[in-house]
mmCIF file of C-alpha atoms in Angstrom:
data_model
loop_
_atom_site.group_PDB
_atom_site.id
_atom_site.type_symbol
_atom_site.label_atom_id
_atom_site.label_comp_id
_atom_site.label_asym_id
_atom_site.label_seq_id
_atom_site.Cartn_x
_atom_site.Cartn_y
_atom_site.Cartn_z
ATOM 1 C CA MET A 12 59.992 55.688 54.484
ATOM 2 C CA GLU A 13 57.872 56.062 51.133
ATOM 3 C CA SER A 14 60.567 53.118 49.008
ATOM 4 C CA ARG A 15 59.232 50.671 51.988
ATOM 5 C CA HIS A 16 55.700 50.942 50.727
ATOM 6 C CA HIS A 17 56.098 50.462 47.214
ATOM 7 C CA PRO A 18 56.600 46.885 47.130
ATOM 8 C CA VAL A 19 53.519 46.849 48.833
ATOM 9 C CA LYS A 20 51.372 48.946 46.909
ATOM 10 C CA TRP A 21 52.066 47.031 43.794
ATOM 11 C CA LYS A 22 50.558 43.422 45.522
ATOM 12 C CA ARG A 23 47.442 45.212 46.042
ATOM 13 C CA ILE A 24 47.563 46.426 42.004
ATOM 14 C CA GLY A 25 49.040 43.798 40.429
ATOM 15 C CA VAL A 26 47.320 40.702 42.177
ATOM 16 C CA PRO A 27 43.832 42.007 40.681
ATOM 17 C CA CYS A 28 45.021 43.302 37.260
ATOM 18 C CA ILE A 29 46.279 39.347 36.848
ATOM 19 C CA LEU A 30 43.030 37.693 37.966
ATOM 20 C CA PHE A 31 41.163 40.066 35.623
ATOM 21 C CA LEU A 32 43.580 38.831 32.618
ATOM 22 C CA LEU A 33 43.060 35.329 33.216
ATOM 23 C CA ALA A 34 39.392 35.367 33.258
ATOM 24 C CA VAL A 35 39.065 38.018 29.568
ATOM 25 C CA LEU A 36 41.611 35.162 28.555
ATOM 26 C CA ARG A 37 39.424 32.382 29.766
ATOM 27 C CA GLN A 38 36.158 33.891 28.218
ATOM 28 C CA CYS A 39 37.774 34.109 24.525
ATOM 29 C CA ASP A 40 39.212 30.691 24.777
ATOM 30 C CA ALA A 41 35.841 29.330 25.337
ATOM 31 C CA THR A 42 33.946 31.524 23.060
ATOM 32 C CA GLU A 43 36.365 30.646 20.196
ATOM 33 C CA VAL A 44 35.913 27.064 20.725
ATOM 34 C CA GLN A 45 31.697 28.104 20.588
ATOM 35 C CA ASN A 46 32.136 29.333 17.269
ATOM 36 C CA ILE A 47 34.332 26.158 16.512
ATOM 37 C CA PHE A 48 31.656 24.060 17.105
ATOM 38 C CA ASN A 49 29.030 26.570 15.551
ATOM 39 C CA ASN A 50 30.221 26.454 12.356
ATOM 40 C CA THR A 51 30.703 22.537 12.073
ATOM 41 C CA VAL A 52 28.850 20.884 8.965
ATOM 42 C CA THR A 53 25.623 18.762 9.145
ATOM 43 C CA CYS A 54 26.356 15.067 9.322
ATOM 44 C CA GLN A 55 24.650 12.195 7.177
ATOM 45 C CA GLU A 56 22.331 9.692 8.636
ATOM 46 C CA ASN A 57 25.016 6.866 8.469
ATOM 47 C CA GLU A 58 27.861 9.474 10.334
ATOM 48 C CA TYR A 59 28.508 11.281 13.238
ATOM 49 C CA GLN A 60 30.017 14.466 13.898
ATOM 50 C CA HIS A 61 33.231 14.526 15.330
ATOM 51 C CA THR A 62 35.512 17.479 16.532
ATOM 52 C CA GLY A 63 34.122 19.436 13.169
ATOM 53 C CA PHE A 64 34.140 17.092 10.474
ATOM 54 C CA CYS A 65 31.688 14.064 10.122
ATOM 55 C CA CYS A 66 32.808 10.091 10.558
ATOM 56 C CA ASP A 67 30.815 7.289 9.167
ATOM 57 C CA LYS A 68 28.870 5.328 11.984
ATOM 58 C CA CYS A 69 29.575 1.165 12.330
ATOM 59 C CA HIS A 70 27.449 -1.111 10.577
ATOM 60 C CA PRO A 71 24.896 -3.471 12.623
ATOM 61 C CA GLY A 72 27.257 -6.184 14.609
ATOM 62 C CA PHE A 73 29.318 -3.762 15.362
ATOM 63 C CA LYS A 74 30.982 -1.350 17.779
ATOM 64 C CA LEU A 75 33.347 1.506 17.544
ATOM 65 C CA LYS A 76 36.501 0.722 18.175
ATOM 66 C CA GLN A 77 38.732 4.312 17.059
ATOM 67 C CA LYS A 78 37.084 7.309 15.846
ATOM 68 C CA CYS A 79 38.147 8.624 12.278
ATOM 69 C CA VAL A 80 41.113 10.773 12.366
ATOM 70 C CA GLY A 81 40.186 12.923 10.237
ATOM 71 C CA GLU A 82 37.896 14.569 6.800
ATOM 72 C CA GLY A 83 37.588 11.425 4.237
ATOM 73 C CA LYS A 84 39.068 9.144 7.047
ATOM 74 C CA ARG A 85 36.969 5.379 7.971
ATOM 75 C CA SER A 86 36.190 5.310 11.764
ATOM 76 C CA ASN A 87 37.497 1.774 13.215
ATOM 77 C CA CYS A 88 34.522 -0.884 13.513
ATOM 78 C CA VAL A 89 35.184 -4.264 15.340
ATOM 79 C CA ILE A 90 32.730 -6.686 15.563
ATOM 80 C CA CYS A 91 30.812 -7.554 18.739
ATOM 81 C CA SER A 92 32.088 -10.438 20.581
ATOM 82 C CA PRO A 93 29.869 -13.367 21.267
ATOM 83 C CA GLY A 94 26.519 -12.345 23.431
ATOM 84 C CA THR A 95 26.588 -9.000 22.756
ATOM 85 C CA TYR A 96 25.241 -7.627 19.622
ATOM 86 C CA GLN A 97 24.301 -3.889 17.873
ATOM 87 C CA ASP A 98 20.850 -3.960 15.424
ATOM 88 C CA HIS A 99 21.374 -0.709 13.808
ATOM 89 C CA MET A 100 23.943 1.999 12.760
ATOM 90 C CA ASN A 101 26.126 3.043 15.735
ATOM 91 C CA HIS A 102 28.880 4.778 17.020
ATOM 92 C CA TYR A 103 28.918 3.287 20.361
ATOM 93 C CA MET A 104 32.277 1.628 21.851
ATOM 94 C CA ASN A 105 30.122 -1.101 23.285
ATOM 95 C CA CYS A 106 27.599 -3.598 21.970
ATOM 96 C CA PHE A 107 24.455 -4.762 23.955
ATOM 97 C CA THR A 108 24.456 -8.024 26.143
ATOM 98 C CA CYS A 109 22.320 -10.720 24.940
ATOM 99 C CA ARG A 110 19.048 -11.831 27.402
ATOM 100 C CA GLU A 111 19.711 -14.737 29.330
ATOM 101 C CA PRO A 112 19.234 -18.472 27.560
ATOM 102 C CA CYS A 113 15.805 -19.517 27.010
ATOM 103 C CA ASP A 114 14.339 -20.906 30.186
ATOM 104 C CA ALA A 115 12.779 -24.913 29.344
ATOM 105 C CA LEU A 116 11.612 -24.530 33.416
ATOM 106 C CA SER A 117 9.491 -22.208 32.397
ATOM 107 C CA LYS A 118 8.091 -23.409 29.388
ATOM 108 C CA GLU A 119 10.360 -20.896 27.587
ATOM 109 C CA ILE A 120 11.804 -22.128 23.929
ATOM 110 C CA GLU A 121 14.171 -20.165 21.786
ATOM 111 C CA ILE A 122 12.771 -18.822 18.679
ATOM 112 C CA GLU A 123 16.152 -16.818 17.059
ATOM 113 C CA PRO A 124 19.141 -17.069 18.684
ATOM 114 C CA CYS A 125 21.960 -14.358 19.995
ATOM 115 C CA THR A 126 23.868 -13.280 16.932
ATOM 116 C CA ASN A 127 25.974 -10.323 16.648
ATOM 117 C CA LYS A 128 23.138 -7.987 14.693
ATOM 118 C CA HIS A 129 19.990 -8.807 16.820
ATOM 119 C CA ASN A 130 18.849 -10.030 20.308
ATOM 120 C CA ARG A 131 17.878 -13.302 21.188
ATOM 121 C CA ILE A 132 13.958 -13.804 20.817
ATOM 122 C CA CYS A 133 12.563 -16.743 23.000
ATOM 123 C CA GLY A 134 8.784 -18.145 22.375
ATOM 124 C CA CYS A 135 6.220 -20.194 24.374
ATOM 125 C CA GLU A 136 5.770 -24.078 24.162
ATOM 126 C CA ALA A 137 2.525 -25.475 22.819
ATOM 127 C CA GLY A 138 -0.354 -24.724 24.960
ATOM 128 C CA TYR A 139 1.374 -21.316 26.507
ATOM 129 C CA TYR A 140 1.235 -18.153 25.414
ATOM 130 C CA LYS A 141 3.725 -15.179 26.024
ATOM 131 C CA ASN A 142 2.798 -12.759 28.767
ATOM 132 C CA VAL A 143 5.068 -9.880 28.051
ATOM 133 C CA VAL A 144 5.602 -7.745 31.071
ATOM 134 C CA ASN A 145 7.908 -5.005 29.697
ATOM 135 C CA GLU A 146 10.652 -4.500 26.959
ATOM 136 C CA ILE A 147 12.783 -6.918 28.793
ATOM 137 C CA THR A 148 10.722 -9.207 30.981
ATOM 138 C CA MET A 149 8.203 -11.780 29.752
ATOM 139 C CA SER A 150 5.987 -14.981 31.118
ATOM 140 C CA CYS A 151 5.058 -18.185 29.370
ATOM 141 C CA ASP A 152 1.074 -18.202 30.792
ATOM 142 C CA PRO A 153 -0.683 -21.397 30.132
ATOM 143 C CA CYS A 154 -3.484 -20.970 27.137
ATOM 144 C CA ARG A 155 -6.788 -20.676 29.110
ATOM 145 C CA LYS A 156 -9.333 -23.428 28.444
ATOM 146 C CA CYS A 157 -13.444 -22.626 27.908
ATOM 147 C CA GLY A 158 -15.546 -23.183 30.875
ATOM 148 C CA LYS A 159 -18.962 -24.639 31.445
ATOM 149 C CA GLY A 160 -21.513 -23.225 28.633
ATOM 150 C CA GLU A 161 -18.472 -21.331 26.932
ATOM 151 C CA ARG A 162 -17.493 -21.812 23.373
ATOM 152 C CA GLU A 163 -14.353 -20.764 21.929
ATOM 153 C CA THR A 164 -13.992 -17.207 20.220
ATOM 154 C CA ARG A 165 -10.316 -16.718 19.402
ATOM 155 C CA PRO A 166 -7.776 -19.460 20.042
ATOM 156 C CA CYS A 167 -4.340 -19.341 22.169
ATOM 157 C CA GLU A 168 -2.157 -17.359 19.559
ATOM 158 C CA LYS A 169 1.516 -16.340 20.628
ATOM 159 C CA GLU A 170 1.088 -13.291 22.817
ATOM 160 C CA ARG A 171 -2.649 -13.690 23.592
ATOM 161 C CA ASN A 172 -4.424 -15.744 25.542
ATOM 162 C CA THR A 173 -7.801 -17.821 24.873
ATOM 163 C CA GLU A 174 -11.150 -15.520 24.657
ATOM 164 C CA CYS A 175 -13.768 -17.549 25.388
ATOM 165 C CA ASP A 176 -17.873 -16.023 25.606
ATOM 166 C CA CYS A 177 -21.304 -17.683 26.276
ATOM 167 C CA LYS A 178 -22.508 -20.256 23.980
ATOM 168 C CA HIS A 179 -26.218 -19.847 22.019
ATOM 169 C CA ASN A 180 -29.384 -19.416 24.374
ATOM 170 C CA HIS A 181 -26.410 -19.125 27.545
ATOM 171 C CA TYR A 182 -25.632 -16.407 30.117
ATOM 172 C CA ARG A 183 -23.135 -15.477 31.865
ATOM 173 C CA VAL A 184 -23.579 -16.254 35.837
ATOM 174 C CA ALA A 185 -19.571 -16.009 36.612
ATOM 175 C CA LYS A 186 -16.225 -15.439 34.839
ATOM 176 C CA GLY A 187 -15.515 -19.023 32.547
ATOM 177 C CA ILE A 188 -19.215 -20.111 33.724
ATOM 178 C CA CYS A 189 -22.487 -19.802 31.284
ATOM 179 C CA ALA A 190 -25.755 -21.295 32.121
ATOM 180 C CA PRO A 191 -28.610 -22.136 29.969
ATOM 181 C CA CYS A 192 -31.367 -19.525 29.165
ATOM 182 C CA THR A 193 -34.559 -20.787 30.754
ATOM 183 C CA ASN A 194 -37.230 -17.360 30.611
ATOM 184 C CA CYS A 195 -37.359 -14.632 28.876
ATOM 185 C CA SER A 196 -34.834 -11.714 30.390
ATOM 186 C CA SER A 197 -32.261 -8.197 29.363
ATOM 187 C CA LYS A 198 -29.882 -11.468 29.606
ATOM 188 C CA CYS A 199 -31.914 -14.195 27.203
ATOM 189 C CA PRO A 200 -33.603 -11.804 24.310
ATOM 190 C CA GLU A 201 -33.700 -15.229 21.967
ATOM 191 C CA MET A 202 -36.279 -16.976 24.475
ATOM 192 C CA CYS A 203 -38.693 -13.203 24.258
ATOM 193 C CA GLN A 204 -38.656 -13.919 20.149
ATOM 194 C CA SER A 205 -41.635 -16.915 20.735
ATOM 195 C CA THR A 206 -44.091 -14.635 22.258
ATOM 196 C CA ASP A 207 -43.759 -12.614 19.003
ATOM 197 C CA LEU A 208 -45.287 -16.267 16.907
ATOM 198 C CA THR A 209 -48.489 -15.702 19.515
ATOM 199 C CA THR A 210 -49.180 -12.330 17.776
ATOM 200 C CA PRO A 211 -51.643 -11.682 14.950
ATOM 201 C CA THR A 212 -50.219 -10.939 11.901
ATOM 202 C CA PRO A 213 -51.378 -7.272 10.263
ATOM 203 C CA PRO A 214 -53.768 -7.717 6.808
ATOM 204 C CA LEU A 215 -52.624 -7.280 3.754
ATOM 205 C CA ILE A 216 -52.476 -4.266 1.609
ATOM 206 C CA PRO A 217 -55.218 -4.229 -0.803
ATOM 207 C CA GLY A 218 -53.611 -4.419 -4.454
ATOM 208 C CA LEU A 219 -50.231 -5.213 -2.650
ATOM 209 C CA HIS A 220 -50.131 -8.441 -4.684
ATOM 210 C CA LEU A 221 -50.984 -7.323 -7.790
ATOM 211 C CA GLN A 222 -47.917 -4.329 -7.613
ATOM 212 C CA THR A 223 -45.487 -7.699 -6.770
ATOM 213 C CA ALA A 224 -47.014 -9.638 -10.114
ATOM 214 C CA PHE A 225 -46.573 -5.903 -11.609
ATOM 215 C CA LEU A 226 -43.051 -5.370 -10.898
ATOM 216 C CA VAL A 227 -42.092 -9.179 -11.566
ATOM 217 C CA CYS A 228 -43.144 -9.339 -15.233
ATOM 218 C CA LEU A 229 -41.735 -6.202 -15.823
ATOM 219 C CA SER A 230 -38.277 -7.374 -14.510
ATOM 220 C CA VAL A 231 -38.937 -10.885 -16.953
ATOM 221 C CA VAL A 232 -39.738 -8.272 -19.500
ATOM 222 C CA ILE A 233 -36.520 -5.944 -19.476
ATOM 223 C CA GLY A 234 -34.356 -8.706 -18.563
ATOM 224 C CA LEU A 235 -35.923 -10.673 -22.223
ATOM 225 C CA VAL A 236 -34.867 -6.880 -24.178
ATOM 226 C CA CYS A 237 -31.213 -7.180 -22.886
ATOM 227 C CA PHE A 238 -31.102 -10.672 -23.722
ATOM 228 C CA ILE A 239 -31.982 -10.330 -26.999
ATOM 229 C CA ILE A 240 -29.815 -6.620 -27.914
ATOM 230 C CA VAL A 241 -27.189 -9.048 -26.955
ATOM 231 C CA TYR A 242 -28.028 -11.828 -28.894
ATOM 232 C CA PHE A 243 -27.892 -9.671 -31.932
ATOM 233 C CA GLY A 244 -25.069 -7.317 -31.135
ATOM 234 C CA VAL A 245 -23.070 -10.961 -31.009
ATOM 235 C CA LYS A 246 -24.205 -12.052 -34.247
ATOM 236 C CA TYR A 247 -23.639 -8.510 -35.639
ATOM 237 C CA CYS A 248 -20.218 -8.544 -34.500
ATOM 238 C CA LYS A 249 -19.040 -12.188 -35.608
ATOM 239 C CA ARG A 250 -20.073 -11.494 -39.375
ATOM 240 C CA ILE A 251 -18.287 -8.034 -39.299
ATOM 241 C CA GLN A 252 -15.416 -10.438 -38.557
ATOM 242 C CA THR A 253 -16.357 -12.644 -41.001
ATOM 243 C CA LEU A 254 -15.878 -10.427 -43.827
ATOM 244 C CA TYR A 255 -12.889 -8.930 -42.383
ATOM 245 C CA SER A 256 -11.382 -12.103 -42.814
ATOM 246 C CA GLN A 257 -12.502 -13.130 -46.233
ATOM 247 C CA SER A 258 -11.667 -9.991 -47.381
ATOM 248 C CA HIS A 259 -7.594 -10.277 -45.910
ATOM 249 C CA LYS A 260 -7.659 -13.717 -47.165
ATOM 250 C CA ALA A 261 -8.805 -12.554 -50.583
ATOM 251 C CA CYS A 262 -5.619 -10.138 -50.686
ATOM 252 C CA ASP A 263 -3.531 -12.911 -49.563
ATOM 253 C CA PRO A 264 -0.918 -13.037 -52.126
ATOM 254 C CA GLU A 265 -0.269 -16.646 -51.950
ATOM 255 C CA ASN A 266 -4.186 -16.809 -53.330
ATOM 256 C CA GLN A 267 -3.712 -14.380 -56.407
ATOM 257 C CA VAL A 268 -2.980 -16.493 -59.109
ATOM 258 C CA GLY A 269 -4.572 -14.500 -61.995
ATOM 259 C CA LYS A 270 -6.908 -11.888 -63.022
ATOM 260 C CA ASN A 271 -9.812 -12.802 -61.238
ATOM 261 C CA GLU A 272 -7.918 -13.374 -57.797
ATOM 262 C CA THR A 273 -7.417 -9.730 -58.281
ATOM 263 C CA HIS A 274 -10.507 -8.439 -59.227
ATOM 264 C CA ASN A 275 -11.682 -10.420 -55.804
ATOM 265 C CA CYS A 276 -8.559 -8.087 -54.257
ATOM 266 C CA ILE A 277 -10.036 -5.368 -55.455
ATOM 267 C CA GLN A 278 -13.518 -5.984 -54.060
ATOM 268 C CA GLY A 279 -12.016 -7.043 -50.309
ATOM 269 C CA LYS A 280 -10.363 -3.841 -50.182
ATOM 270 C CA ASP A 281 -13.794 -2.324 -50.565
ATOM 271 C CA VAL A 282 -15.129 -3.689 -47.535
ATOM 272 C CA GLU A 283 -12.441 -3.117 -46.051
ATOM 273 C CA LYS A 284 -12.949 0.993 -46.580
ATOM 274 C CA LEU A 285 -16.535 0.101 -45.722
ATOM 275 C CA LEU A 286 -15.086 -1.694 -42.706
ATOM 276 C CA SER A 287 -12.929 1.517 -41.603
ATOM 277 C CA SER A 288 -15.394 3.695 -42.189
ATOM 278 C CA SER A 289 -18.049 2.240 -39.168
ATOM 279 C CA GLN A 290 -15.131 1.168 -36.876
ATOM 280 C CA PRO A 291 -13.392 3.773 -35.027
ATOM 281 C CA GLU A 292 -10.135 4.785 -36.221
ATOM 282 C CA THR A 293 -7.364 3.059 -33.593
ATOM 283 C CA VAL A 294 -3.771 4.191 -32.789
ATOM 284 C CA LEU A 295 -1.067 2.515 -33.748
ATOM 285 C CA PRO A 296 1.566 1.587 -30.789
ATOM 286 C CA ASP A 297 4.746 3.506 -30.675
ATOM 287 C CA CYS A 298 7.261 1.094 -31.798
ATOM 288 C CA ILE A 299 9.945 3.756 -31.948
ATOM 289 C CA PRO A 300 12.417 2.793 -28.889
ATOM 290 C CA ARG A 301 13.093 5.840 -27.045
ATOM 291 C CA GLU A 302 16.283 7.358 -25.719
ATOM 292 C CA ILE A 303 17.090 5.654 -21.737
ATOM 293 C CA LYS A 304 19.470 8.177 -20.415
ATOM 294 C CA THR A 305 21.822 6.745 -18.057
ATOM 295 C CA PRO A 306 21.711 8.540 -15.346
ATOM 296 C CA GLU A 307 17.944 8.642 -14.942
ATOM 297 C CA PHE A 308 18.060 4.961 -15.248
ATOM 298 C CA ILE A 309 20.865 4.191 -12.491
ATOM 299 C CA TYR A 310 18.637 6.240 -10.186
ATOM 300 C CA PHE A 311 15.813 4.543 -11.087
ATOM 301 C CA VAL A 312 17.645 1.102 -10.291
ATOM 302 C CA LEU A 313 18.818 2.811 -6.717
ATOM 303 C CA TYR A 314 15.044 3.294 -5.844
ATOM 304 C CA ILE A 315 13.400 -0.161 -6.785
ATOM 305 C CA VAL A 316 16.263 -2.375 -5.522
ATOM 306 C CA PRO A 317 16.846 -3.281 -1.944
ATOM 307 C CA VAL A 318 19.475 -1.926 -0.309
ATOM 308 C CA SER A 319 19.944 -6.075 1.050
ATOM 309 C CA ARG A 320 20.268 -7.242 -2.443
ATOM 310 C CA PHE A 321 22.195 -3.989 -4.366
ATOM 311 C CA LYS A 322 25.788 -5.445 -4.091
ATOM 312 C CA GLU A 323 24.602 -9.295 -5.475
ATOM 313 C CA LEU A 324 23.111 -7.457 -8.474
ATOM 314 C CA VAL A 325 25.969 -5.312 -9.053
ATOM 315 C CA ARG A 326 28.125 -8.706 -8.461
ATOM 316 C CA ARG A 327 26.134 -10.853 -11.065
ATOM 317 C CA LEU A 328 26.287 -8.093 -13.732
ATOM 318 C CA ASN A 329 29.785 -8.597 -13.217
ATOM 319 C CA VAL A 330 31.445 -5.694 -11.227
ATOM 320 C CA SER A 331 34.115 -7.037 -10.113
ATOM 321 C CA GLU A 332 35.300 -6.759 -6.013
ATOM 322 C CA GLN A 333 37.951 -4.509 -7.059
ATOM 323 C CA ASP A 334 35.380 -2.020 -8.995
ATOM 324 C CA ILE A 335 32.983 -2.381 -5.737
ATOM 325 C CA ASP A 336 35.700 -1.153 -3.275
ATOM 326 C CA ARG A 337 36.751 1.578 -5.099
ATOM 327 C CA ALA A 338 32.820 2.663 -5.326
ATOM 328 C CA GLU A 339 32.804 2.770 -1.459
ATOM 329 C CA ARG A 340 36.654 4.015 -0.759
ATOM 330 C CA ASP A 341 36.061 7.017 -3.339
ATOM 331 C CA HIS A 342 32.107 7.973 -2.107
ATOM 332 C CA ARG A 343 31.838 7.978 1.382
ATOM 333 C CA ALA A 344 27.712 8.279 1.225
ATOM 334 C CA PHE A 345 26.530 5.054 0.434
ATOM 335 C CA ALA A 346 24.168 6.234 -2.626
ATOM 336 C CA ASP A 347 26.995 7.933 -4.332
ATOM 337 C CA ALA A 348 29.189 4.327 -4.278
ATOM 338 C CA GLN A 349 25.655 2.221 -5.645
ATOM 339 C CA TYR A 350 25.581 4.746 -8.194
ATOM 340 C CA GLN A 351 29.272 4.468 -9.600
ATOM 341 C CA MET A 352 28.873 0.544 -9.741
ATOM 342 C CA LEU A 353 26.627 0.823 -12.118
ATOM 343 C CA MET A 354 28.468 3.266 -13.834
ATOM 344 C CA VAL A 355 31.289 0.733 -14.376
ATOM 345 C CA TRP A 356 28.675 -2.002 -15.539
ATOM 346 C CA VAL A 357 27.353 0.726 -18.018
ATOM 347 C CA GLU A 358 30.883 1.785 -19.069
ATOM 348 C CA SER A 359 31.744 -1.951 -19.623
ATOM 349 C CA GLY A 360 29.154 -2.153 -21.844
ATOM 350 C CA THR A 361 28.775 0.283 -23.660
ATOM 351 C CA ARG A 362 33.041 0.323 -24.357
ATOM 352 C CA GLY A 363 32.859 4.099 -23.073
ATOM 353 C CA GLY A 364 29.471 6.122 -24.293
ATOM 354 C CA LYS A 365 27.612 7.062 -21.290
ATOM 355 C CA SER A 366 25.148 9.447 -22.057
ATOM 356 C CA VAL A 367 22.418 6.742 -23.228
ATOM 357 C CA LEU A 368 21.680 2.906 -22.336
ATOM 358 C CA PRO A 369 21.346 0.397 -24.561
ATOM 359 C CA CYS A 370 19.233 -1.924 -25.056
ATOM 360 C CA GLN A 371 21.011 -5.076 -24.098
ATOM 361 C CA LEU A 372 21.930 -3.746 -21.268
ATOM 362 C CA LEU A 373 18.514 -3.002 -19.868
ATOM 363 C CA GLN A 374 17.654 -6.507 -20.941
ATOM 364 C CA GLU A 375 20.523 -7.892 -18.663
ATOM 365 C CA CYS A 376 19.196 -5.561 -15.874
ATOM 366 C CA VAL A 377 15.735 -7.131 -16.393
ATOM 367 C CA ASN A 378 16.976 -10.935 -17.060
ATOM 368 C CA THR A 379 19.149 -10.722 -13.727
ATOM 369 C CA LEU A 380 16.512 -9.023 -11.262
ATOM 370 C CA LYS A 381 14.215 -12.425 -12.308
ATOM 371 C CA ASP A 382 17.401 -14.654 -11.844
ATOM 372 C CA MET A 383 17.326 -12.777 -7.917
ATOM 373 C CA ASN A 384 13.422 -13.298 -7.842
ATOM 374 C CA LEU A 385 13.178 -9.939 -7.800
ATOM 375 C CA THR A 386 10.189 -10.039 -10.281
ATOM 376 C CA ALA A 387 8.512 -6.898 -9.010
ATOM 377 C CA CYS A 388 11.099 -4.335 -9.549
ATOM 378 C CA ALA A 389 12.257 -6.134 -13.050
ATOM 379 C CA GLU A 390 9.065 -5.477 -13.832
ATOM 380 C CA SER A 391 8.583 -1.840 -13.055
ATOM 381 C CA ILE A 392 11.539 -1.093 -15.411
ATOM 382 C CA GLU A 393 9.619 -3.068 -18.038
ATOM 383 C CA ASP A 394 7.085 -1.014 -17.978
ATOM 384 C CA LYS A 395 9.398 2.460 -17.252
ATOM 385 C CA TYR A 396 11.836 1.929 -20.302
ATOM 386 C CA ALA A 397 10.631 -1.413 -22.129
ATOM 387 C CA THR A 398 8.679 -0.466 -25.660
ATOM 388 C CA SER A 399 8.146 -3.865 -28.054
ATOM 389 C CA SER A 400 10.988 -2.403 -30.151
ATOM 390 C CA SER A 401 13.326 -2.295 -27.396
ATOM 391 C CA TYR A 402 14.282 -6.497 -27.204
ATOM 392 C CA ASN A 403 14.390 -6.889 -30.624
#
């Protein structure tokens, strides 16, 4: 009898044990997965996290077709289909649908068409303004015309209706109607100024005219003294400049024919010494060009040149498409790829030298930026690095 009860006892004990082991294994598996996600790296702004590593996002106008399969691999992005768009870096599987074509019956006109990079933009015909209800809803309403007794203070614009106000010596009766003022009131303060004309004028303060005349005379005297000082100062400066120019002419080697000119030259030098003792000592400009460190120059160019014009710059600097593609392939971060493109240009111009940037490469970069109509960028480089002897 006892042997028959053993299988039942094992079933009662075994089933709870098996369930307990399954719960423990599930908890361990969840903990391990959580630890894996907690140890993931932080991705850059142009990247997104995928199963423990970073993948590059798709450019505007593209959508994600397939995520990258490993570290250092690129995502598979495809261009948005017609009628859809993506206006920023993304890792979405779908593109946004462009808004419907502009409704000509509602006085709408198309400002910008729908492309794969931005949505369709609609405006309003002349005589209408855009009344924006929300991000996706708008209507073209007719511009308001000022009513009777009103004047226009702000014209009708793209997204603003006409603003009107009452004319001078008018007051508002109702919306769009202003009536002319007829008597003095709080709405017509201009009419109250006529009563001020009948008020008696206050008596003049004794001696007020004398004070006014004294101040006028004092101002005239001060102005005359200032004019005399300026006049004689300018005359003295011209005299000094004349003596200085005569001393230089006397010291000109082409005029030194005999001993008399030599004597005049000595006198000219004495005049120069006297003039130099009376004038402040000037500091000569530093004409020795300083060395330009290549990494410092490259980072400065990356900082000032717009990202959208950078590839145009390196192409104009004769960096080949093969080198551009290699830099983008070897460096996932776009800034590192830009740095590598400029290093290729520097190495081609320095014949292997990298540490110091030659003056001719600096001039080539400045001229190229000016040809691209990036004059502000070129002037920034000239202000920071260029000297009077750098281009000689």
